[in-house]
Every structure is written in C-alpha cells, then in structure tokens.
XYZ file of C-alpha atoms in Angstrom:
732
model
C 19.374 3.753 30.573
C 21.474 4.858 27.559
C 19.859 5.653 24.225
C 21.518 2.682 22.513
C 20.137 0.308 25.128
C 16.621 1.659 24.639
C 16.896 1.278 20.867
C 18.021 -2.335 21.314
C 15.119 -2.965 23.713
C 12.647 -1.593 21.164
C 14.066 -3.766 18.388
C 14.283 -6.826 20.613
C 10.686 -6.603 21.874
C 9.261 -6.167 18.354
C 11.444 -8.968 16.961
C 10.396 -11.280 19.801
C 6.675 -10.639 19.262
C 6.927 -11.461 15.554
C 9.666 -14.074 15.699
C 7.417 -16.933 14.421
C 7.002 -15.131 11.089
C 10.678 -15.215 10.235
C 11.811 -18.212 12.231
C 13.597 -20.946 10.288
C 12.649 -23.550 12.911
C 9.754 -25.671 11.531
C 8.470 -26.186 15.087
C 8.010 -22.426 15.607
C 7.265 -21.334 12.059
C 4.193 -19.255 11.290
C 2.883 -17.736 8.087
C 0.613 -14.839 7.280
C -2.886 -15.964 6.491
C -3.696 -15.853 2.762
C -4.693 -12.277 2.110
C -3.412 -8.999 0.766
C 0.176 -9.578 1.895
C 0.564 -13.030 0.336
C -1.637 -12.536 -2.733
C -1.265 -8.886 -3.677
C 1.912 -7.320 -2.280
C 4.413 -10.148 -1.995
C 4.150 -11.262 -5.660
C 4.609 -7.662 -6.834
C 7.597 -7.254 -4.500
C 9.089 -10.495 -5.828
C 8.602 -9.302 -9.419
C 10.218 -5.919 -8.714
C 13.022 -7.682 -6.839
C 13.730 -9.975 -9.815
C 13.779 -7.111 -12.305
C 15.948 -4.862 -10.126
C 18.493 -7.644 -9.684
C 18.972 -7.664 -13.458
C 19.536 -3.911 -13.450
C 16.110 -3.100 -14.916
C 13.566 -0.666 -13.513
C 10.189 -2.479 -13.613
C 8.018 -0.035 -15.539
C 5.466 -2.497 -16.959
C 3.994 -5.737 -15.655
C 2.926 -7.915 -18.629
C 1.685 -10.753 -16.416
C -1.219 -9.179 -14.533
C -4.565 -8.161 -16.077
C -3.249 -8.463 -19.616
C -0.620 -5.815 -18.824
C -0.403 -3.228 -16.071
C 1.576 0.054 -15.668
C 3.659 -1.263 -12.788
C 5.716 1.851 -12.053
C 2.577 4.027 -12.080
C 0.925 1.819 -9.439
C 2.504 3.414 -6.376
C 1.694 0.386 -4.196
C 4.065 -1.707 -6.334
C 6.946 0.271 -4.718
C 9.030 0.205 -7.912
C 10.861 3.372 -6.799
C 11.059 2.625 -3.068
C 14.744 2.631 -2.034
C 14.144 -0.126 0.520
C 13.058 -2.387 -2.351
C 16.287 -1.549 -4.188
C 18.357 -2.163 -1.051
C 16.717 -5.552 -0.491
C 17.453 -6.551 -4.088
C 21.076 -5.496 -3.663
C 21.616 -7.305 -0.348
C 19.996 -10.511 -1.636
C 23.070 -11.086 -3.864
C 21.081 -12.620 -6.706
C 18.710 -14.699 -4.561
C 14.956 -14.391 -5.159
C 12.808 -12.659 -2.571
C 11.190 -15.307 -0.391
C 8.055 -14.747 1.621
C 9.965 -14.893 4.929
C 12.357 -12.235 3.653
C 9.449 -10.015 2.633
C 7.755 -10.436 6.015
C 11.054 -9.697 7.781
C 11.343 -6.511 5.720
C 7.827 -5.508 6.792
C 8.500 -6.172 10.485
C 11.808 -4.319 10.199
C 9.785 -1.225 9.290
C 8.140 -1.429 12.739
C 11.604 -1.334 14.313
C 12.633 1.534 12.053
C 9.568 3.601 12.937
C 10.110 2.822 16.654
C 13.597 4.291 16.416
C 12.311 7.371 14.611
C 9.593 7.832 17.228
C 12.161 7.555 20.001
C 14.285 10.242 18.358
C 11.356 12.624 17.914
C 9.905 12.150 21.386
C 13.371 12.336 22.951
C 13.831 15.711 21.305
C 10.498 17.267 22.272
C 10.367 15.839 25.804
C 14.022 15.727 26.843
C 13.241 12.555 28.802
C 14.416 9.054 27.864
C 11.551 7.311 29.660
C 8.954 9.495 27.943
C 10.603 8.883 24.574
C 10.700 5.107 25.118
C 7.048 5.231 26.177
C 6.080 6.994 22.930
C 8.203 4.689 20.777
C 6.625 1.521 22.231
C 3.131 3.003 21.964
C 3.591 4.013 18.301
C 5.449 1.025 16.876
C 3.100 -1.484 18.533
C -0.057 0.604 18.283
C -3.184 -1.228 17.271
C -3.148 0.751 14.034
C 0.240 -0.424 12.796
C -0.068 -3.999 14.077
C -3.592 -4.495 12.744
C -4.632 -4.635 9.111
C -1.607 -2.600 7.847
C 0.600 -5.649 8.409
C -1.444 -7.264 5.627
C -0.885 -4.127 3.530
C 2.864 -3.381 3.855
C 2.785 -0.136 1.816
C 0.727 1.377 4.665
C 3.462 0.383 7.102
C 6.171 1.655 4.741
C 4.594 5.107 4.357
C 3.680 5.451 8.041
C 7.213 4.443 9.070
C 8.576 7.813 7.997
C 6.146 9.983 9.996
C 8.299 10.165 13.174
C 11.481 10.611 11.138
C 9.919 13.538 9.275
C 8.694 15.141 12.482
C 12.072 14.554 14.132
C 13.785 16.320 11.219
C 11.352 19.236 11.332
C 11.728 19.522 15.115
C 15.496 19.713 14.706
C 15.192 22.175 11.849
C 12.922 24.520 13.818
C 14.996 24.359 17.016
C 18.342 25.857 17.918
C 20.295 22.983 16.418
C 23.958 23.580 15.538
C 23.598 21.267 12.512
C 20.524 22.448 10.527
C 21.857 20.921 7.306
C 21.598 17.417 8.740
C 17.992 17.981 9.780
C 17.182 19.482 6.396
C 18.613 16.445 4.638
C 16.689 14.053 6.882
C 13.483 16.029 6.352
C 13.806 15.950 2.555
C 14.556 12.227 2.628
C 11.673 11.359 4.989
C 9.198 13.502 3.032
C 10.074 11.623 -0.163
C 10.080 8.206 1.516
C 6.563 8.672 2.884
C 5.273 8.807 -0.694
C 7.705 6.280 -2.159
C 6.597 3.827 0.547
C 3.601 3.165 -1.639
C 0.389 4.240 0.086
C -0.829 7.665 -0.974
C -3.634 7.865 1.581
C -1.208 7.207 4.417
C 1.304 9.644 2.896
C -1.433 12.303 2.875
C -2.058 11.772 6.598
C 1.695 11.901 7.266
C 1.998 15.177 5.366
C -1.067 16.627 7.107
C 0.412 15.894 10.545
C 3.828 17.243 9.513
C 2.367 20.459 8.096
C 0.199 21.023 11.174
C 3.217 20.511 13.434
C 5.354 22.819 11.265
C 2.665 25.489 11.202
C 2.428 25.459 14.991
C 6.198 25.836 15.335
C 6.390 28.629 12.748
C 3.543 30.617 14.312
C 5.029 30.313 17.793
C 7.864 32.802 17.158
C 6.628 35.748 15.025
C 10.126 37.119 14.438
C 11.304 33.881 12.799
C 8.239 33.046 10.711
C 9.877 33.917 7.400
C 12.880 31.718 8.119
C 10.698 28.838 9.309
C 8.482 29.033 6.249
C 11.528 28.972 3.974
C 12.880 25.897 5.724
C 9.532 24.120 5.400
C 9.232 24.964 1.694
C 12.793 23.750 1.169
C 11.889 20.330 2.602
C 8.531 20.164 0.834
C 9.735 21.154 -2.648
C 12.928 19.095 -2.706
C 11.282 16.101 -1.000
C 8.516 16.152 -3.598
C 11.157 16.491 -6.302
C 12.904 13.348 -5.088
C 9.609 11.466 -5.555
C 8.746 13.115 -8.891
C 9.033 9.977 -11.063
C 6.370 7.851 -9.306
C 4.345 10.976 -8.519
C 4.000 11.957 -12.185
C 3.467 8.344 -13.248
C 0.673 7.919 -10.699
C -0.893 11.223 -11.755
C -0.902 9.954 -15.349
C -2.624 6.742 -14.252
C -5.414 8.308 -12.195
C -7.697 9.422 -15.090
C -7.750 5.839 -16.411
C -8.541 3.922 -13.220
C -11.740 2.330 -12.010
C -11.798 4.436 -8.839
C -12.792 7.587 -10.697
C -16.254 6.087 -11.181
C -16.812 5.152 -7.540
C -20.013 6.271 -5.863
C -20.108 8.142 -2.552
C -20.970 5.042 -0.447
C -18.060 3.122 -2.024
C -15.470 5.618 -0.807
C -17.120 7.064 2.328
C -17.040 3.947 4.494
C -15.510 4.324 7.942
C -16.015 3.379 11.564
C -19.443 3.083 13.045
C -19.866 5.087 16.234
C -19.681 2.067 18.535
C -16.278 1.140 17.107
C -14.767 4.254 18.715
C -14.834 2.303 21.988
C -11.833 0.528 20.497
C -9.655 3.247 22.029
C -10.330 1.640 25.420
C -11.250 -1.940 24.484
C -8.814 -3.897 22.283
C -10.098 -6.757 20.106
C -13.552 -5.173 20.050
C -13.342 -6.052 16.360
C -10.769 -8.211 14.534
C -8.288 -5.319 14.482
C -7.701 -2.661 17.156
C -6.772 0.399 15.055
C -7.548 2.998 17.746
C -5.808 1.220 20.604
C -2.555 2.802 21.822
C -2.487 1.357 25.316
C -4.382 2.312 28.454
C -1.405 4.173 29.998
C -1.251 6.288 26.829
C -4.932 7.171 27.028
C -4.615 8.044 30.729
C -1.681 10.410 30.177
C -3.295 11.943 27.074
C -6.478 12.567 29.064
C -4.433 14.144 31.837
C -2.848 16.486 29.302
C -6.137 17.441 27.698
C -7.817 18.175 31.011
C -4.912 20.188 32.348
C -3.504 21.987 29.315
C -6.049 22.265 26.492
C -6.294 25.921 25.529
C -3.342 26.827 27.741
C -0.543 24.984 25.953
C -0.181 25.337 22.162
C 1.281 21.844 21.700
C -1.521 20.204 23.654
C -4.080 22.164 21.638
C -2.370 21.075 18.396
C -2.331 17.350 19.158
C -5.730 17.437 20.837
C -7.220 19.160 17.808
C -5.614 16.671 15.435
C -6.919 13.752 17.515
C -10.460 15.149 17.352
C -10.215 15.841 13.630
C -8.856 12.343 13.038
C -11.742 10.786 14.970
C -14.275 12.627 12.834
C -12.489 11.558 9.649
C -12.467 7.898 10.724
C -16.266 7.973 10.710
C -16.298 8.714 6.966
C -19.819 9.217 5.711
C -21.151 8.705 9.231
C -20.000 12.256 10.070
C -20.921 15.510 8.368
C -17.261 16.538 8.168
C -16.309 14.059 5.453
C -18.282 15.563 2.511
C -16.990 19.041 3.368
C -13.447 17.714 3.635
C -13.690 16.060 0.224
C -14.933 19.296 -1.314
C -11.875 21.048 0.093
C -9.491 18.278 -1.024
C -11.025 16.673 -4.158
C -8.219 14.112 -4.542
C -9.595 12.381 -1.416
C -12.291 10.963 -3.691
C -9.740 8.363 -4.771
C -9.342 7.061 -1.196
C -11.587 4.552 0.493
C -11.644 3.052 3.993
C -11.766 6.366 5.821
C -11.112 4.544 9.094
C -7.429 4.677 8.091
C -7.439 8.210 9.517
C -7.018 6.327 12.802
C -3.315 6.911 12.115
C -3.869 10.600 12.969
C -5.717 9.666 16.147
C -3.114 7.153 17.292
C -0.139 9.434 16.725
C -1.831 12.458 18.309
C -2.820 10.562 21.452
C 0.714 9.262 21.840
C 2.164 12.761 21.339
C -0.230 14.086 24.005
C 0.876 11.361 26.407
C 4.568 12.088 25.868
C 4.171 15.860 26.128
C 2.300 15.393 29.388
C 4.761 12.987 30.915
C 4.139 14.514 34.320
C 6.804 15.506 36.822
C 4.116 14.645 39.376
C 0.451 13.948 38.481
C -1.975 16.204 40.302
C -3.639 14.874 43.433
C -7.111 15.555 42.059
C -6.316 13.673 38.848
C -5.090 10.664 40.842
C -8.262 10.653 42.944
C -10.443 10.880 39.853
C -8.497 8.081 38.172
C -8.797 5.877 41.256
C -12.533 6.522 41.484
C -12.974 5.696 37.776
C -10.933 2.515 38.168
C -13.104 1.400 41.091
C -16.369 2.141 39.290
C -15.282 0.188 36.218
C -14.205 -2.710 38.455
C -17.651 -2.787 40.105
C -19.329 -2.702 36.709
C -17.210 -5.619 35.523
C -18.117 -7.574 38.650
C -21.785 -6.933 37.937
C -21.329 -8.012 34.334
C -19.672 -11.243 35.464
C -22.602 -11.997 37.771
C -24.980 -11.225 34.908
C -23.130 -13.607 32.602
C -23.650 -16.474 35.033
C -27.393 -15.839 34.829
C -27.431 -16.282 31.048
C -28.052 -19.498 29.178
C -24.951 -21.690 29.440
C -24.710 -21.923 25.659
C -23.866 -18.204 25.627
C -21.117 -18.482 28.239
C -18.134 -19.045 25.907
C -18.892 -15.948 23.830
C -19.733 -13.766 26.830
C -16.715 -14.918 28.821
C -14.476 -14.136 25.851
C -15.862 -10.591 25.714
C -15.484 -10.294 29.475
C -11.829 -11.373 29.347
C -11.203 -8.812 26.606
C -12.684 -6.112 28.872
C -10.622 -7.281 31.857
C -7.324 -6.646 30.083
C -7.704 -2.839 29.725
C -9.112 -2.638 33.266
C -6.050 -4.455 34.574
C -3.831 -2.031 32.660
C -5.836 0.851 34.141
C -5.324 -0.481 37.670
C -1.598 -0.833 37.008
C -1.377 2.698 35.617
C -3.188 4.165 38.631
C -0.940 2.343 41.093
C 2.234 3.383 39.265
C 1.167 7.033 39.087
C 0.627 7.034 42.845
C 4.342 6.301 43.343
C 5.513 8.693 40.626
C 8.258 9.499 39.564
C 10.079 6.414 40.921
C 7.851 4.239 38.738
C 8.485 5.989 35.400
C 10.273 3.032 33.820
C 7.759 0.611 35.302
C 5.037 2.520 33.446
C 7.055 2.150 30.216
C 7.268 -1.599 30.861
C 3.526 -1.788 31.552
C 2.790 0.061 28.306
C 5.144 -2.236 26.336
C 3.397 -5.275 27.835
C -0.039 -3.785 27.130
C 0.430 -2.948 23.439
C 2.721 -5.945 22.891
C 0.121 -8.373 24.229
C -2.588 -6.814 22.071
C -0.285 -7.038 19.037
C 0.348 -10.734 19.780
C -3.377 -11.483 20.140
C -4.153 -9.523 16.986
C -1.576 -11.568 15.091
C -3.087 -14.782 16.438
C -6.626 -13.753 15.479
C -6.007 -12.070 12.134
C -2.499 -12.661 10.784
C -0.936 -15.887 11.914
C -1.344 -19.511 10.879
C 1.106 -22.091 12.199
C 2.167 -23.428 8.823
C 5.149 -23.285 6.510
C 5.112 -19.769 4.993
C 6.651 -20.919 1.717
C 3.774 -23.360 1.238
C 1.146 -20.730 2.056
C 2.623 -18.254 -0.459
C 3.479 -20.820 -3.139
C 1.938 -19.981 -6.560
C -0.488 -22.615 -7.855
C 1.086 -22.834 -11.326
C 4.602 -23.146 -12.669
C 5.401 -21.916 -16.203
C 7.025 -25.285 -16.873
C 3.602 -26.925 -16.572
C 2.300 -25.027 -19.616
C 2.922 -26.166 -23.218
C 6.008 -24.708 -24.848
C 4.947 -21.943 -27.233
C 6.197 -18.662 -28.685
C 4.659 -16.404 -27.668
C 3.857 -18.193 -24.391
C 0.227 -19.030 -23.835
C -1.811 -16.439 -22.001
C -3.775 -18.001 -19.159
C -7.221 -17.037 -17.944
C -7.458 -18.021 -14.296
C -11.065 -16.758 -14.416
C -10.767 -15.330 -10.901
C -10.448 -18.824 -9.398
C -6.823 -18.402 -8.298
C -6.821 -14.830 -7.074
C -3.753 -12.706 -6.600
C -0.722 -11.408 -8.455
C 1.267 -14.654 -8.347
C 1.503 -14.716 -12.203
C 3.890 -11.732 -11.965
C 5.970 -13.661 -9.441
C 6.459 -16.704 -11.700
C 6.105 -15.151 -15.162
C 2.725 -16.382 -16.439
C 0.570 -13.916 -18.380
C -2.940 -13.808 -16.943
C -6.137 -11.877 -17.633
C -6.776 -11.469 -13.913
C -4.974 -10.007 -10.924
C -5.375 -8.163 -7.652
C -4.571 -4.548 -8.444
C -5.725 -1.548 -6.445
C -5.479 0.928 -9.339
C -7.001 -1.211 -12.089
C -7.744 0.301 -15.496
C -11.398 1.203 -15.945
C -11.598 0.290 -19.634
C -10.082 -3.153 -19.094
C -12.360 -3.935 -16.166
C -15.397 -3.094 -18.253
C -14.045 -4.969 -21.272
C -13.603 -8.151 -19.219
C -16.903 -7.703 -17.416
C -19.222 -6.893 -20.337
C -17.697 -8.395 -23.477
C -18.500 -12.097 -24.090
C -15.704 -14.292 -22.776
C -14.970 -16.037 -26.080
C -14.343 -12.648 -27.736
C -12.020 -11.569 -24.933
C -10.096 -14.816 -25.426
C -9.969 -14.421 -29.192
C -8.649 -10.859 -29.041
C -6.216 -11.318 -26.128
C -4.709 -14.643 -27.191
C -5.775 -17.027 -24.427
C -4.383 -20.553 -24.666
C -5.063 -22.078 -21.222
C -7.602 -21.647 -18.457
C -8.611 -22.840 -15.010
C -11.892 -24.486 -14.161
C -13.555 -25.921 -11.070
C -14.252 -29.679 -11.189
C -17.991 -29.099 -10.709
C -18.300 -26.652 -13.637
C -19.721 -27.778 -16.986
C -17.100 -28.048 -19.770
C -16.408 -24.855 -21.715
C -17.368 -24.981 -25.410
C -13.787 -25.193 -26.708
C -11.843 -28.364 -27.591
C -9.374 -28.561 -24.723
C -6.813 -30.872 -23.194
C -6.653 -31.471 -19.452
C -3.096 -30.897 -18.200
C -3.189 -31.186 -14.434
C -5.139 -30.808 -11.205
C -3.860 -28.086 -8.896
C -4.582 -26.973 -5.345
C -4.997 -23.346 -4.385
C -5.560 -22.697 -0.700
C -8.433 -25.060 0.032
C -9.771 -25.320 -3.538
C -9.139 -27.908 -6.230
C -8.839 -26.548 -9.761
C -8.297 -28.078 -13.185
C -5.876 -26.686 -15.754
C -6.913 -27.002 -19.392
C -5.241 -25.791 -22.573
C -7.041 -25.185 -25.862
C -6.210 -27.524 -28.708
C -6.080 -24.439 -30.943
C -4.938 -21.496 -28.819
C -6.098 -18.041 -29.845
C -3.508 -15.775 -31.433
C -2.524 -12.551 -29.730
C -1.732 -10.793 -33.035
C -4.169 -10.066 -35.865
C -4.088 -8.089 -39.113
C -7.497 -6.490 -39.650
C -8.503 -4.650 -42.814
C -11.720 -2.884 -41.835
C -12.022 -0.145 -39.220
C -14.662 1.978 -37.536
C -14.457 4.719 -34.933
C -16.806 4.446 -31.949
C -16.973 5.925 -28.474
C -16.437 3.464 -25.632
C -20.115 3.023 -24.823
C -21.037 2.200 -28.444
C -17.938 0.025 -28.824
C -18.953 -2.174 -25.881
C -22.450 -2.557 -27.333
C -20.949 -3.575 -30.685
C -18.658 -6.129 -29.040
C -21.692 -7.657 -27.309
C -23.581 -7.870 -30.610
C -23.398 -11.404 -32.041
C -23.621 -9.987 -35.584
C -20.387 -8.023 -35.168
C -17.111 -9.808 -35.984
C -14.218 -8.213 -34.029
C -11.660 -10.191 -36.043
C -12.939 -8.632 -39.239
C -13.442 -5.019 -38.110
C -11.305 -3.153 -35.606
C -12.936 -0.515 -33.394
C -10.704 2.518 -32.893
C -11.004 5.415 -30.481
C -10.111 8.018 -33.130
C -10.011 8.280 -36.928
C -6.848 7.242 -38.692
C -6.662 7.599 -42.496
C -5.596 4.348 -44.130
C -5.950 4.433 -47.946
C -6.369 1.110 -49.716
C -8.033 -0.831 -46.913
C -9.424 -4.088 -48.319
C -9.262 -7.779 -47.536
C -6.110 -9.304 -49.073
C -6.087 -12.402 -51.254
C -3.066 -13.824 -49.369
C -3.126 -14.205 -45.560
C -0.685 -11.975 -43.653
C 2.287 -13.381 -41.765
C 3.103 -12.220 -38.228
C 6.196 -13.566 -36.455
C 7.240 -12.692 -32.925
C 10.983 -12.030 -32.928
C 11.560 -10.584 -29.478
C 9.730 -10.034 -26.213
C 10.484 -8.334 -22.902
C 8.182 -6.744 -20.320
C 8.610 -3.288 -21.869
C 9.376 -4.350 -25.474
C 7.822 -6.274 -28.349
C 9.417 -6.943 -31.764
C 7.441 -8.423 -34.674
C 8.063 -9.191 -38.328
C 4.909 -8.463 -40.324
C 4.152 -9.127 -43.988
C 0.820 -8.035 -45.419
C -0.370 -7.806 -49.016
C -2.487 -4.744 -48.256
C -2.385 -2.011 -45.630
C -4.281 -2.757 -42.454
C -4.221 -2.529 -38.676
C -2.038 -4.782 -36.557
C -4.084 -5.541 -33.434
C -2.077 -6.673 -30.404
C -3.998 -8.368 -27.631
C -2.205 -6.489 -24.843
C -3.555 -3.625 -22.794
C -3.235 -0.139 -24.287
C -1.832 2.568 -22.030
C -0.159 5.960 -22.580
C 3.577 5.534 -22.930
C 3.573 2.663 -25.404
C 5.398 3.815 -28.544
C 5.840 2.030 -31.874
C 8.305 2.108 -34.771
C 7.849 0.573 -38.208
C 11.201 -0.034 -39.878
C 12.694 2.520 -37.498
C 10.100 5.231 -38.185
C 7.665 6.305 -35.421
C 4.104 5.011 -35.750
C 0.993 5.617 -33.616
C -0.290 3.125 -31.067
C -4.077 3.453 -31.292
C -6.581 2.289 -28.700
C -8.620 -0.585 -30.104
C -11.814 -2.177 -28.737
C -11.600 0.362 -25.845
C -8.589 -1.349 -24.223
C -6.181 -3.063 -26.695
C -3.483 -1.789 -29.072
C -3.613 -1.247 -32.829
C -0.895 -0.019 -35.180
C -1.517 1.038 -38.817
C 0.734 -1.086 -41.067
C 1.435 -0.295 -44.743
C 1.555 -3.071 -47.317
C 4.753 -5.105 -47.550
C 7.288 -6.609 -45.150
C 8.080 -4.616 -42.029
C 9.720 -4.863 -38.658
C 7.484 -3.489 -35.905
C 8.905 -2.582 -32.514
C 6.919 -1.459 -29.465
C 8.482 -0.070 -26.320
C 7.006 1.235 -23.111
C 8.689 4.620 -22.603
C 6.319 6.752 -20.505
C 7.038 10.459 -20.681
C 5.804 10.819 -17.101
C 8.564 8.561 -15.773
C 11.285 10.098 -17.940
C 10.301 13.630 -16.942
C 9.974 12.557 -13.312
C 13.446 11.003 -13.294
C 14.884 14.229 -14.692
C 13.119 16.274 -11.994
C 14.234 13.824 -9.314
C 17.809 14.053 -10.541
C 17.686 17.838 -10.445
C 16.197 17.816 -6.924
C 18.860 15.390 -5.672
C 21.657 17.467 -7.231
C 20.288 20.648 -5.667
C 20.064 18.890 -2.312
C 23.597 17.562 -2.498
C 24.949 20.886 -3.731
C 23.412 22.718 -0.774
C 24.202 19.992 1.739
C 27.718 18.900 0.831
C 29.819 16.839 3.261
C 31.515 19.891 4.785
C 28.234 21.659 5.431
C 26.721 18.502 6.895
C 29.591 18.180 9.378
C 30.213 21.856 10.122
C 28.076 23.406 12.849
C 26.050 26.433 11.842
C 25.054 29.434 13.891
C 21.836 28.568 15.790
C 18.828 30.186 14.171
C 16.026 28.261 15.796
C 12.406 29.008 16.498
C 12.587 28.251 20.196
C 11.332 25.504 22.457
C 9.143 22.755 21.045
C 7.204 21.996 24.209
C-alpha cells in the first residue's frame, strides 16, 4: 500500500468515527456534552477568532472576570498559528461550534500523519508505521478527556512531528535543513498549542530521544548537540511572546497558593489496569490497544537491556507510569523538587501521554520479522487462562442477585472486548508475516471502537450542537447604556460565553485566574464588589429571595437544564469614581478593611504603595467623568475635578496597563488589591489607558529575531539543495 493511501485511510477512519460531531444532517448530528470544550475553550476561541478577523491581536479580554490578560493565558491560544489560519479561511464568518470541533478532530488526523512519518522513518516498514499511527491518534489518551480540552490535543499533536524532525536531523538525510526547519516549527507549536503541561511532556520525550541518538555515536556527539540546541533555542524563540507573557502572569495566579494535595492528584493503583481494560473508568487514558501491548511486551522481554531504543522507550514508559500516580508514588515529590515549575500543574495522570507514546514506540520498534515460538506459546497459554477466568466470572455472575446482573454484565462485556482482541492478536501472530496488515486492521478496529464508546459515554449527546453551545444572554437584551452594564452572573451561568458575545461579567471559567481577584470576589461583601466594579445587571434563581436592591425583571432565560431570571438595577453602579482620601495597606489588611462595615470604599481608596498627592480634600463641586472611547485594550475618559484625587476604575489591575493624562505618562496604581487607580490633578483632563504589556512586545521582538535567523539560515536554496550526509547512524 502506498504512503498516500495509508494517510487517506488514517484520515478517513478518524473522520468516520467522529462524523456526527461535524455532520450538517440533523438526523445524524451530535454535540459535545456541556463541559470544558463548550464552556471554556470554544468561547475563548470564538473571541480570538473575532478579534483576529479585524486584524487585532487579542491581548486583553474585558468580558471575563472583570478583565483577564488573554494573551498571557496560554490556553487561550492567542498566538497559535492554527487559530490565525482558521480566522483567515473563515472569510469573515464567525467561528461556530461545529467548526471548532472540526478543527479539534483535524488535529487527530494531523498527529496521525506525523506519527506515520516518524514510525515509517525509524522502522522502515509501512505496516508498522500505520500500526503506530492508528494506535497513537486513536489512543485512549487523546480520545478521552483531552477532546474536552482541545489545547491538550493541540500541544500533543506536534510530538510525532518533532520526533520525526529530530530523527531526520540525526540520520544520514541529504536534506538536513528541511528537518531543522520542521523541528524548530514543531518545538514552537507544542507550546503555542496552549497546554504547558502537555508541552513539557512533549519536550521531555523529545529530549530523551535526542539524548539517546546523540550518545549512540561518540564521534558525532558535538554535531548532534549543536543540532539539538539549534532546534531548542530557535523553537523557543519563535514562541517567545506567549512564553514571556505567561511567565509574567504566573506570580499573580491562584495556582501559586495551591497545597500539595491539590496538585498531586493522579491515578490510583487499580486504575493502571486501564492499560488492558478499556472503559474501566469514564475515560481510557492508558489504553493503546491490545495488539500494541502484546508487541510492546514482546519487545521488553526480548530486548530490554540489549537494545538501546527498547531501553529508552521502556524506561520512559515506566517513568510515565510512576508520574501518573502523582502523590500516590514517592517519585512525584522528588520530581517536583528537581523541576519546581511542576508545582503549577495538576492532574498528574496526564503523564499517561508518556506511557501511551512509549508503549506504541516499543510496539513499532519490535514489529517482528517472525515472533519467537516461545513467545507465541506463552501468549496462547495466557489467552487460554484469561478465557477460562472469564468463563468462571460469567458463571459467578449468574449466581448473584438478579438486580446486580445489568451492572455485572456490563463489566463482563467490557472485559470480553480486550480478550477478543487478544485472541485475534495471537491468531494473527501465528500466521506472521502474511497477517501484518490484518493486525493493523485489528488494531484500528480495537482503538477505534474504544474511541467510539468513549465518545458515547463521555462526549456525545445527540442534539443540535449550536443549541448546546448557545450563550444564555444576548447583549441586545440588556438596557442600552454607555458604558455598557457589567453583569454579575453570580456563577449561575458558568463559562466564558460573555467573551463570545461581548458582555462584561464578573465571573468566568479561567484556568490561570488572578489570585487577588479571586480573593476579592470571595471575601469582600457582594454589594461593595458591585459598587466598585460597576455592576448593573445580575442573574438569580427563581427560588432565591430577592436581593436588597431596587431592580427590574427583564427576562427569564434557560441555561442547560436551569431556569434563571435576569434583573437590572434601577440605579446601576458606576464603574468610575473620583476619591479624595487614600491609605496604603498590604493585601491582608486591605481585605479586612473592605469587610469592615465602618469603612467606606467610595470615600477612601486603598492603594498598594504610597503616592504623594498634595491638596487631597473633598471638593465642594462633584467631579464629572465621561467615557469617550472604549476598546478591549483601550479606555479614554474626560475627567473634570475641582481638587486633585484618585480616579478609581472598576476594572482588574494587571501589569502592562499604562495611562496618560493629557498625553503625559501617569501611573496605574493597584487599588483595593485588584482594581486600578490613577492620580488626577485638579482641572479638566483627558485620561487614556492602554494595555501594552512589555512582555508581549519584547517577546514579539525576540520571535521576530528568531524567525529571521531561521529563514536566513534555511533559505529556499538551502532547503532544496541536498547537503553532504553527516548523520549519527541508524535509529533502530
């Protein structure tokens, strides 16, 4: 079978399995269940899509959590080239939920093609490469929870492409410049994909693979190390803008205060049986197909300690298994001490990516010319023993109370599937090598069926996807106002849909939320939060007692299976205040003061640092504040005040916000632990605020330099012209 035919088969099988998600036929249409994809990631993707279509880079999100550093939140994928490409190809159309799901599924096809290329190179066998590509792209890891969290898929997609590039770079390829270019691109894309934990695992696998190749040929170690550093440095340079922006965000996020149990969660020991038993839990993150496990076991038993590649992937599989246990294993605390940035990651079971890839690599590397007779006998004996055990279990089920039969029979049927795949694998290996492609087909059926059942159990609902992902509120339903009313959904309509439709909310579903804001919302009395942040409307459940504010009922809305009421205050709170008294308090004391009923936050502003302001006193004439212009990264106000004071803006403070008064720079102070304050002299002034983070500007400069260096060293002629082979030898 030709390579192009295999690539089409990979794409066709994946597209067929997930066809209901992007089908336009109402009779076959399916939607993702409400969850992280529909509530967290899709609205952010739609917001980025809308901004990119207008030629703007979405640096700030004013709609979520009172304001959020969008570009610094790597999961928002503001710098991901695939997001830019989607915006370009949409030709001005908004990003619909079916388009976003199709983009996510397309990543499975893309990673299948990369896996085929890598495994084709290291094995030299089309059947082995197809086997590895099916096993990886439809592995229980990728088709489980990560489909609800597309940045995981996006980052993991580039693992095989990166390894393929490194394999080409370290071999006797006549075109090293092409492999170098691909390696730099894939290294950057793994981070730009939006999931730093997954990117870390990708880089760990790539560095381990590179180290093994470099150490294999002592005479070429210097050259190999230079090639690796070339890819690493320039690839990191390409991703410098989001990397620096994320690094700037980390000291301010809630995660830095997590306790050990909050971040150390992982698999329990019994869940490791998921390597052999799919659907043991809702997802099957360790399942890569029974044929894969059989061939990987064959490789480990026959080549561990004798073959460097088998030792590499076997060691990585074992290390990954220990990491998936998180705090259940002694390795995790030691690993965190060695790599302190891992403290910002949770859900340690995501290291199953390392396990899945390593097992598949073992299976491909040990694609046997002819399995040993002793191994076939052992496999047949094991298959028979398991069959007898299953027969005994079935007899035991019949002896149980009939009320337990449905649950027990469901578990039994789940156990029968891997046993059937084991029987098929044993029979096909007995007729090897005539049955090589039949084993590929069995593997594709095995992992494909598990992916389908996983989608049915955890992803799919047979409903219109546009209705499932529809936001509960439309901006047109709110009263016309300038500035527009800020809404407090009060956590009753979860998700980031306000960013999708353009409604400013105090809530949201953000992974890297700001610590100060979370505490401000959690500990400061709600009426003070509303007064300082300019809330005009709110949601309420029908069974809740009325809130103590004169309000007008606007409409009843439905959100998933809940009924909610939308109210707007008769006198909405202002977002802008001139305050003429100030005190400086640390955050702990400031929160206590804001909880104190005797303290008036609209009379005295709490600052994080001293700022001399001569002549502070309450004026005899009220100030005038007029909003003249607004954009996500810009605010323009006309302010008149009889006396000097502090202009308090009820939007979230964050590094990168800069202010000008009549064209002259002015400080943006942190007020009440989380809002913005600007010292304003007496008189009439124009105040302009812009979000211009130094981290992004510096990162874009570094990225530009890295791209120019790459293009200068890898010009069109050098990409096309063969070079003298300078490889490190065989990769097997």
